[in-house]
mmCIF file of C-alpha atoms in Angstrom:
data_model
loop_
_atom_site.group_PDB
_atom_site.id
_atom_site.type_symbol
_atom_site.label_atom_id
_atom_site.label_comp_id
_atom_site.label_asym_id
_atom_site.label_seq_id
_atom_site.Cartn_x
_atom_site.Cartn_y
_atom_site.Cartn_z
ATOM 1 C CA MET D 1 76.682 195.910 224.093
ATOM 2 C CA SER D 2 80.616 197.432 224.765
ATOM 3 C CA LYS D 3 81.500 197.691 228.268
ATOM 4 C CA VAL D 4 81.499 201.684 229.862
ATOM 5 C CA LYS D 5 84.745 201.606 231.788
ATOM 6 C CA TYR D 6 85.654 204.095 234.406
ATOM 7 C CA TYR D 7 87.919 205.380 236.657
ATOM 8 C CA TYR D 8 88.454 206.754 240.527
ATOM 9 C CA ASP D 9 89.243 211.177 240.438
ATOM 10 C CA PRO D 10 90.621 211.978 243.685
ATOM 11 C CA ASP D 11 90.125 215.317 243.242
ATOM 12 C CA THR D 12 86.427 214.610 243.179
ATOM 13 C CA LEU D 13 86.551 211.375 245.346
ATOM 14 C CA SER D 14 84.549 210.162 242.672
ATOM 15 C CA TYR D 15 84.717 207.704 239.929
ATOM 16 C CA ARG D 16 84.853 209.109 236.167
ATOM 17 C CA LYS D 17 83.714 207.376 233.191
ATOM 18 C CA ILE D 18 86.708 206.870 230.719
ATOM 19 C CA GLU D 19 86.145 208.689 227.559
ATOM 20 C CA ALA D 20 87.917 207.321 224.996
ATOM 21 C CA LYS D 21 90.174 209.604 222.692
ATOM 22 C CA LYS D 22 88.217 210.346 218.534
ATOM 23 C CA SER D 23 92.113 209.810 217.954
ATOM 24 C CA ARG D 24 92.759 206.235 219.409
ATOM 25 C CA LYS D 25 89.350 205.480 218.110
ATOM 26 C CA TYR D 26 89.948 205.773 214.753
ATOM 27 C CA ARG D 27 93.552 204.433 215.054
ATOM 28 C CA ASN D 28 91.995 201.254 216.615
ATOM 29 C CA ILE D 29 89.610 201.256 213.462
ATOM 30 C CA SER D 30 92.473 201.589 211.342
ATOM 31 C CA LEU D 31 93.908 198.244 212.791
ATOM 32 C CA PHE D 32 91.437 196.445 212.754
ATOM 33 C CA LEU D 33 90.929 196.948 209.206
ATOM 34 C CA LEU D 34 94.292 196.535 208.444
ATOM 35 C CA GLY D 35 94.498 193.504 210.455
ATOM 36 C CA SER D 36 91.880 191.913 208.532
ATOM 37 C CA LEU D 37 92.818 192.550 205.211
ATOM 38 C CA LEU D 38 96.013 190.896 206.152
ATOM 39 C CA PHE D 39 94.348 188.293 207.602
ATOM 40 C CA GLY D 40 92.709 187.231 204.254
ATOM 41 C CA LEU D 41 95.438 188.156 201.670
ATOM 42 C CA LEU D 42 97.274 185.809 203.848
ATOM 43 C CA GLY D 43 94.290 183.091 203.563
ATOM 44 C CA LEU D 44 93.272 183.689 200.342
ATOM 45 C CA THR D 45 97.513 183.047 199.027
ATOM 46 C CA VAL D 46 97.323 180.041 201.670
ATOM 47 C CA LEU D 47 94.425 178.359 199.458
ATOM 48 C CA LEU D 48 95.691 179.807 196.046
ATOM 49 C CA ASN D 49 98.532 177.562 196.753
ATOM 50 C CA THR D 50 96.414 174.001 198.358
ATOM 51 C CA ASN D 51 93.348 172.096 195.947
ATOM 52 C CA PHE D 52 91.088 173.499 198.059
ATOM 53 C CA ILE D 53 90.513 176.115 195.521
ATOM 54 C CA ASN D 54 91.415 176.381 192.346
ATOM 55 C CA THR D 55 90.933 179.482 189.579
ATOM 56 C CA PRO D 56 87.929 179.138 186.347
ATOM 57 C CA LYS D 57 92.336 179.353 184.509
ATOM 58 C CA GLU D 58 93.470 176.821 186.314
ATOM 59 C CA LEU D 59 90.505 174.461 186.143
ATOM 60 C CA SER D 60 90.596 174.872 182.399
ATOM 61 C CA LEU D 61 94.266 173.873 182.438
ATOM 62 C CA GLN D 62 93.875 170.549 184.143
ATOM 63 C CA ARG D 63 91.008 170.009 181.275
ATOM 64 C CA GLU D 64 93.710 170.861 178.450
ATOM 65 C CA LEU D 65 96.408 168.571 180.447
ATOM 66 C CA ARG D 66 94.030 165.283 180.485
ATOM 67 C CA ASN D 67 92.288 165.496 177.092
ATOM 68 C CA TYR D 68 96.334 165.656 176.237
ATOM 69 C CA ASP D 69 96.987 163.007 178.058
ATOM 70 C CA LEU D 70 94.070 161.018 176.358
ATOM 71 C CA GLN D 71 95.478 161.993 173.275
ATOM 72 C CA PHE D 72 99.043 160.742 173.948
ATOM 73 C CA GLU D 73 96.785 157.316 175.087
ATOM 74 C CA LEU D 74 94.944 157.640 171.820
ATOM 75 C CA LEU D 75 98.401 158.157 169.529
ATOM 76 C CA ASP D 76 100.305 155.001 171.135
ATOM 77 C CA LYS D 77 97.489 152.436 170.362
ATOM 78 C CA LYS D 78 97.542 154.019 166.743
ATOM 79 C CA MET D 79 100.779 153.412 166.702
ATOM 80 C CA GLU D 80 100.946 149.484 168.538
ATOM 81 C CA GLN D 81 98.293 148.763 165.745
ATOM 82 C CA VAL D 82 100.910 151.049 162.672
ATOM 83 C CA GLU D 83 103.434 148.650 164.177
ATOM 84 C CA GLN D 84 101.083 145.932 163.571
ATOM 85 C CA VAL D 85 100.619 146.218 160.235
ATOM 86 C CA LEU D 86 103.986 146.641 159.226
ATOM 87 C CA THR D 87 105.285 143.282 160.493
ATOM 88 C CA ASN D 88 102.942 141.958 159.051
ATOM 89 C CA ILE D 89 103.490 143.378 155.498
ATOM 90 C CA GLU D 90 107.647 142.626 156.031
ATOM 91 C CA ASP D 91 106.706 138.995 157.134
ATOM 92 C CA ARG D 92 104.666 139.040 153.387
ATOM 93 C CA ASP D 93 107.350 141.705 151.806
ATOM 94 C CA ASN D 94 110.789 138.842 153.303
ATOM 95 C CA ASN D 95 108.961 135.716 153.230
ATOM 96 C CA ILE D 96 106.685 135.903 150.135
ATOM 97 C CA TYR D 97 107.127 138.049 147.420
ATOM 98 C CA ARG D 98 111.069 138.802 147.713
ATOM 99 C CA ILE D 99 110.957 134.976 147.503
ATOM 100 C CA TYR D 100 108.784 134.682 144.873
ATOM 101 C CA PHE D 101 110.303 136.282 142.580
ATOM 102 C CA GLU D 102 114.123 136.309 143.543
ATOM 103 C CA ALA D 103 114.478 138.895 145.320
ATOM 104 C CA ASN D 104 116.951 139.239 148.621
ATOM 105 C CA PRO D 105 115.112 140.102 152.131
ATOM 106 C CA ILE D 106 115.456 143.626 153.673
ATOM 107 C CA PRO D 107 117.656 142.790 156.965
ATOM 108 C CA ASP D 108 115.147 143.555 159.747
ATOM 109 C CA GLU D 109 118.009 146.581 161.052
ATOM 110 C CA GLN D 110 117.446 147.722 158.009
ATOM 111 C CA ARG D 111 113.838 148.323 158.349
ATOM 112 C CA ARG D 112 113.919 149.732 162.083
ATOM 113 C CA ALA D 113 116.985 151.655 162.404
ATOM 114 C CA GLY D 114 117.098 154.425 163.920
ATOM 115 C CA PHE D 115 118.778 158.270 163.188
ATOM 116 C CA GLY D 116 122.032 158.943 164.268
ATOM 117 C CA GLY D 117 124.340 162.314 164.310
ATOM 118 C CA VAL D 118 122.627 165.138 165.622
ATOM 119 C CA ASN D 119 120.473 165.444 168.510
ATOM 120 C CA ARG D 120 116.897 166.130 166.406
ATOM 121 C CA TYR D 121 114.493 166.155 169.083
ATOM 122 C CA LYS D 122 117.369 168.809 171.598
ATOM 123 C CA SER D 123 113.929 171.215 171.126
ATOM 124 C CA LEU D 124 111.516 169.103 172.554
ATOM 125 C CA GLU D 125 113.355 169.218 175.936
ATOM 126 C CA GLY D 126 112.913 171.048 179.043
ATOM 127 C CA PHE D 127 108.861 170.878 178.929
ATOM 128 C CA ASN D 128 107.304 168.746 182.105
ATOM 129 C CA ASN D 129 106.280 165.722 179.618
ATOM 130 C CA SER D 130 109.525 165.714 177.432
ATOM 131 C CA GLU D 131 110.203 162.420 177.298
ATOM 132 C CA MET D 132 107.145 161.355 176.425
ATOM 133 C CA ILE D 133 107.503 163.547 174.119
ATOM 134 C CA ILE D 134 110.329 162.828 172.766
ATOM 135 C CA ALA D 135 109.464 158.804 173.186
ATOM 136 C CA SER D 136 106.568 159.119 170.990
ATOM 137 C CA THR D 137 108.154 161.856 168.334
ATOM 138 C CA LYS D 138 110.999 158.309 168.131
ATOM 139 C CA ARG D 139 107.854 156.021 167.682
ATOM 140 C CA MET D 140 106.755 158.292 164.641
ATOM 141 C CA ASP D 141 109.816 158.910 163.320
ATOM 142 C CA ILE D 142 110.885 154.858 162.662
ATOM 143 C CA ILE D 143 107.488 154.295 161.267
ATOM 144 C CA GLN D 144 107.445 156.623 158.683
ATOM 145 C CA LYS D 145 111.029 155.651 158.008
ATOM 146 C CA GLN D 146 109.610 151.928 158.096
ATOM 147 C CA MET D 147 106.971 153.054 156.199
ATOM 148 C CA VAL D 148 108.730 154.447 153.070
ATOM 149 C CA ILE D 149 111.825 151.345 153.006
ATOM 150 C CA GLN D 150 108.710 149.238 152.656
ATOM 151 C CA SER D 151 107.017 151.406 149.941
ATOM 152 C CA LYS D 152 110.491 150.904 147.954
ATOM 153 C CA SER D 153 110.356 147.352 148.169
ATOM 154 C CA LEU D 154 106.894 147.446 146.717
ATOM 155 C CA ASP D 155 107.460 148.987 143.600
ATOM 156 C CA GLU D 156 110.410 146.546 143.631
ATOM 157 C CA ILE D 157 107.978 144.028 143.758
ATOM 158 C CA THR D 158 106.016 145.863 141.157
ATOM 159 C CA LYS D 159 109.333 145.424 138.735
ATOM 160 C CA LEU D 160 110.006 142.636 139.610
ATOM 161 C CA ALA D 161 106.198 141.238 139.032
ATOM 162 C CA GLU D 162 105.947 143.297 135.303
ATOM 163 C CA GLU D 163 109.566 141.385 134.992
ATOM 164 C CA LYS D 164 108.751 138.239 135.344
ATOM 165 C CA GLU D 165 105.009 138.570 133.587
ATOM 166 C CA LYS D 166 106.547 138.739 130.856
ATOM 167 C CA LEU D 167 109.645 136.458 130.997
ATOM 168 C CA LEU D 168 106.106 133.467 131.827
ATOM 169 C CA ALA D 169 104.713 135.097 128.178
ATOM 170 C CA ALA D 170 108.059 134.776 126.622
ATOM 171 C CA ILE D 171 109.431 131.739 128.061
ATOM 172 C CA PRO D 172 108.595 129.547 124.496
ATOM 173 C CA ALA D 173 105.945 126.980 126.881
ATOM 174 C CA ILE D 174 103.783 125.461 124.180
ATOM 175 C CA GLN D 175 104.548 122.931 120.739
ATOM 176 C CA PRO D 176 105.244 124.446 117.873
ATOM 177 C CA ILE D 177 102.090 122.211 116.329
ATOM 178 C CA ARG D 178 99.515 121.204 117.409
ATOM 179 C CA ASN D 179 98.604 117.690 118.567
ATOM 180 C CA GLU D 180 95.125 117.176 116.591
ATOM 181 C CA ASP D 181 97.278 118.350 113.268
ATOM 182 C CA LEU D 182 100.122 115.740 114.219
ATOM 183 C CA LYS D 183 101.010 113.281 112.568
ATOM 184 C CA ARG D 184 103.908 112.064 114.587
ATOM 185 C CA MET D 185 106.927 112.871 116.981
ATOM 186 C CA ALA D 186 109.356 111.596 114.653
ATOM 187 C CA SER D 187 112.621 112.554 115.882
ATOM 188 C CA GLY D 188 114.135 114.164 119.239
ATOM 189 C CA TYR D 189 117.030 116.685 120.737
ATOM 190 C CA GLY D 190 120.261 114.131 121.797
ATOM 191 C CA TRP D 191 121.926 111.491 118.761
ATOM 192 C CA ARG D 192 120.326 110.346 116.566
ATOM 193 C CA SER D 193 121.209 108.375 113.177
ATOM 194 C CA ASP D 194 121.468 110.746 110.003
ATOM 195 C CA PRO D 195 119.030 110.476 107.201
ATOM 196 C CA PHE D 196 121.970 111.198 104.055
ATOM 197 C CA THR D 197 124.697 109.712 105.733
ATOM 198 C CA LYS D 198 122.859 107.068 108.472
ATOM 199 C CA ALA D 199 126.373 108.138 109.955
ATOM 200 C CA ARG D 200 125.469 108.828 114.090
ATOM 201 C CA LYS D 201 125.594 112.752 115.066
ATOM 202 C CA MET D 202 124.233 115.532 117.027
ATOM 203 C CA HIS D 203 120.032 116.338 116.920
ATOM 204 C CA TRP D 204 120.339 119.855 118.062
ATOM 205 C CA GLY D 205 116.201 119.815 118.091
ATOM 206 C CA MET D 206 113.030 118.369 118.073
ATOM 207 C CA ASP D 207 111.237 116.962 114.951
ATOM 208 C CA PHE D 208 107.433 117.171 114.238
ATOM 209 C CA SER D 209 106.154 114.969 111.403
ATOM 210 C CA SER D 210 102.678 116.412 109.978
ATOM 211 C CA PRO D 211 101.408 116.685 106.045
ATOM 212 C CA LYS D 212 102.773 119.741 104.422
ATOM 213 C CA GLY D 213 100.554 122.924 104.536
ATOM 214 C CA THR D 214 100.528 122.754 107.954
ATOM 215 C CA PRO D 215 100.180 125.192 110.826
ATOM 216 C CA ILE D 216 102.735 125.567 112.791
ATOM 217 C CA TYR D 217 102.557 128.358 115.548
ATOM 218 C CA ALA D 218 105.121 130.260 117.747
ATOM 219 C CA THR D 219 105.639 129.272 121.261
ATOM 220 C CA GLY D 220 106.071 132.283 123.060
ATOM 221 C CA ASP D 221 105.777 136.092 122.400
ATOM 222 C CA GLY D 222 108.552 137.672 120.736
ATOM 223 C CA LYS D 223 110.608 139.845 117.848
ATOM 224 C CA VAL D 224 110.906 137.552 114.317
ATOM 225 C CA THR D 225 115.036 138.486 113.764
ATOM 226 C CA ARG D 226 114.958 136.652 110.287
ATOM 227 C CA ALA D 227 112.245 135.090 108.149
ATOM 228 C CA ASP D 228 114.797 133.520 105.199
ATOM 229 C CA SER D 229 116.710 130.719 103.844
ATOM 230 C CA ASN D 230 120.376 131.743 104.396
ATOM 231 C CA SER D 231 121.201 129.063 106.825
ATOM 232 C CA SER D 232 122.173 125.547 105.536
ATOM 233 C CA GLY D 233 120.125 122.770 105.797
ATOM 234 C CA TYR D 234 117.154 124.729 107.920
ATOM 235 C CA GLY D 235 115.367 125.828 103.908
ATOM 236 C CA ASN D 236 112.636 128.558 104.665
ATOM 237 C CA HIS D 237 112.990 129.043 108.295
ATOM 238 C CA ILE D 238 112.119 131.516 111.218
ATOM 239 C CA ARG D 239 113.807 133.211 114.259
ATOM 240 C CA ILE D 240 112.044 134.887 117.304
ATOM 241 C CA ASP D 241 113.708 136.611 119.976
ATOM 242 C CA HIS D 242 111.288 136.122 123.000
ATOM 243 C CA GLY D 243 113.975 138.249 125.301
ATOM 244 C CA PHE D 244 115.544 136.926 128.936
ATOM 245 C CA GLY D 245 117.955 135.407 126.194
ATOM 246 C CA TYR D 246 115.358 132.632 124.405
ATOM 247 C CA VAL D 247 115.706 132.006 120.519
ATOM 248 C CA SER D 248 113.173 130.064 118.643
ATOM 249 C CA LEU D 249 114.119 128.561 115.211
ATOM 250 C CA TYR D 250 111.883 126.708 113.031
ATOM 251 C CA ALA D 251 112.736 124.903 110.089
ATOM 252 C CA HIS D 252 111.954 123.727 106.406
ATOM 253 C CA MET D 253 108.674 125.580 106.453
ATOM 254 C CA SER D 254 106.794 125.745 103.171
ATOM 255 C CA LYS D 255 106.013 129.209 103.425
ATOM 256 C CA TYR D 256 105.767 131.955 105.547
ATOM 257 C CA ASN D 257 103.139 134.087 107.849
ATOM 258 C CA VAL D 258 104.794 137.015 108.931
ATOM 259 C CA THR D 259 108.735 138.878 107.992
ATOM 260 C CA ALA D 260 111.214 139.264 109.943
ATOM 261 C CA GLY D 261 110.392 142.731 112.207
ATOM 262 C CA LYS D 262 107.187 141.259 113.114
ATOM 263 C CA THR D 263 106.364 140.841 117.191
ATOM 264 C CA VAL D 264 104.172 138.268 117.339
ATOM 265 C CA LYS D 265 102.612 136.847 120.165
ATOM 266 C CA ARG D 266 102.366 132.892 122.042
ATOM 267 C CA GLY D 267 100.393 130.874 119.675
ATOM 268 C CA GLU D 268 100.175 133.207 116.836
ATOM 269 C CA LEU D 269 100.615 131.743 112.940
ATOM 270 C CA ILE D 270 103.870 131.909 112.032
ATOM 271 C CA GLY D 271 104.271 129.956 108.641
ATOM 272 C CA PHE D 272 103.620 125.999 107.194
ATOM 273 C CA VAL D 273 105.401 122.784 107.454
ATOM 274 C CA GLY D 274 107.002 122.414 104.239
ATOM 275 C CA SER D 275 110.310 119.967 103.517
ATOM 276 C CA THR D 276 112.870 122.655 102.051
ATOM 277 C CA GLY D 277 117.046 122.564 103.126
ATOM 278 C CA ARG D 278 118.313 118.994 104.372
ATOM 279 C CA SER D 279 114.461 117.907 104.886
ATOM 280 C CA GLU D 280 113.563 114.024 103.912
ATOM 281 C CA GLY D 281 109.830 114.570 104.328
ATOM 282 C CA PRO D 282 108.119 116.934 105.450
ATOM 283 C CA HIS D 283 108.027 117.899 108.895
ATOM 284 C CA LEU D 284 109.054 120.651 111.085
ATOM 285 C CA HIS D 285 112.803 120.528 112.639
ATOM 286 C CA TYR D 286 112.184 122.780 116.646
ATOM 287 C CA GLU D 287 115.054 124.684 118.463
ATOM 288 C CA VAL D 288 115.482 126.600 121.466
ATOM 289 C CA PHE D 289 117.884 128.424 122.576
ATOM 290 C CA LYS D 290 118.693 130.066 126.368
ATOM 291 C CA ASP D 291 121.813 132.284 126.104
ATOM 292 C CA ASP D 292 123.225 131.104 122.520
ATOM 293 C CA GLN D 293 123.703 127.780 123.850
ATOM 294 C CA ARG D 294 120.848 124.950 122.289
ATOM 295 C CA ILE D 295 118.578 123.163 124.956
ATOM 296 C CA ASN D 296 116.325 120.487 124.449
ATOM 297 C CA PRO D 297 112.632 121.867 123.410
ATOM 298 C CA ILE D 298 110.689 118.990 125.514
ATOM 299 C CA ASN D 299 111.275 121.117 129.238
ATOM 300 C CA PHE D 300 109.087 123.745 127.248
ATOM 301 C CA TYR D 301 106.084 122.332 127.251
ATOM 302 C CA TYR D 302 103.739 122.601 129.874
ATOM 303 C CA GLY D 303 101.894 124.933 128.451
ATOM 304 C CA SER D 304 100.599 123.077 125.788
ATOM 305 C CA LEU D 305 100.358 119.173 126.743
ATOM 306 C CA THR D 306 98.725 116.962 129.820
ATOM 307 C CA ALA D 307 100.859 114.665 132.198
ATOM 308 C CA GLU D 308 99.557 111.580 129.870
ATOM 309 C CA GLU D 309 100.425 113.556 126.634
ATOM 310 C CA PHE D 310 104.098 114.882 127.697
ATOM 311 C CA ALA D 311 104.753 111.106 129.146
ATOM 312 C CA ASN D 312 103.654 109.857 125.338
ATOM 313 C CA MET D 313 106.290 112.279 124.029
ATOM 314 C CA LEU D 314 109.045 112.397 126.062
ATOM 315 C CA LYS D 315 109.112 107.817 125.752
ATOM 316 C CA THR D 316 108.829 108.527 121.567
ATOM 317 C CA ALA D 317 111.529 111.283 121.823
ATOM 318 C CA SER D 318 114.656 109.449 123.831
ATOM 319 C CA GLN D 319 114.533 107.018 121.861
ATOM 320 C CA GLU D 320 117.697 106.942 119.344
ATOM 321 C CA ASN D 321 115.909 107.283 115.949
ATOM 322 C CA GLN D 322 116.739 108.327 112.587
ATOM 323 C CA SER D 323 115.944 111.854 112.725
ATOM 324 C CA LEU D 324 114.840 113.552 109.282
ATOM 325 C CA ASP D 325 117.190 116.578 108.796
#
């Protein structure tokens, strides 16, 4: 209950009740309401600029920021895993695959080189987390570049592997006459006594003594380039171009099983033993060329002989005896 105020009236010599004017009353009420409003706005402003009260929108933004932080953390871990896998692949690529196929390793500086020139990350500057965003983007770009380099390297290795497979199939790597059909290895590569002149003469191949009609087999994949008797001394003979600089020659044959231009596989029947041309008796004279140079055929029999069989052949081929042609 509000207090009642009085004043002393000298005219009536008595105390009279103070009556408030309506205008003053309304003014006081207005001032009170205005002050309350101002105080309320001031308090709300203070609260909104502190962490005591957050609006629903602010709460939503805070949740989004926390989610972005979590996503960046997960992205960072995934990039670490990708980098580890790439490092392992690169290590095997340089130290196993490329060495096996005789290709030069890719330098580490080339694999992990950055991007020079203009600032490709300028559009990412000016944000609260620009440093983190730019670092992650750079990292992703380098990983992408590494993957492109590795992909090209594996394409190269695949091509080299295909060529290696063709090379391994093409090399004349087996004996042209089977052991069970072989009478004896009559003469090897090197200086030998000529059967007709008895003079010491270079023998450019190996002589396999076998009965007439014994099957002769291609020693590697290739294409028959000649099947004729137009080379002096060889009689009926066949030449096979294996590619990669390798050519094999089979001489003194009784007959052919292939014609010029035919593609043959290793182990395919190409003809039969005979004694045509300059020959002392039925046998196969066999030569191998590499880049137009005759080489010792005994170095290529790893595909058909055991270690013991090869040792016995090597011993026989090394003897400086008389050749059969």
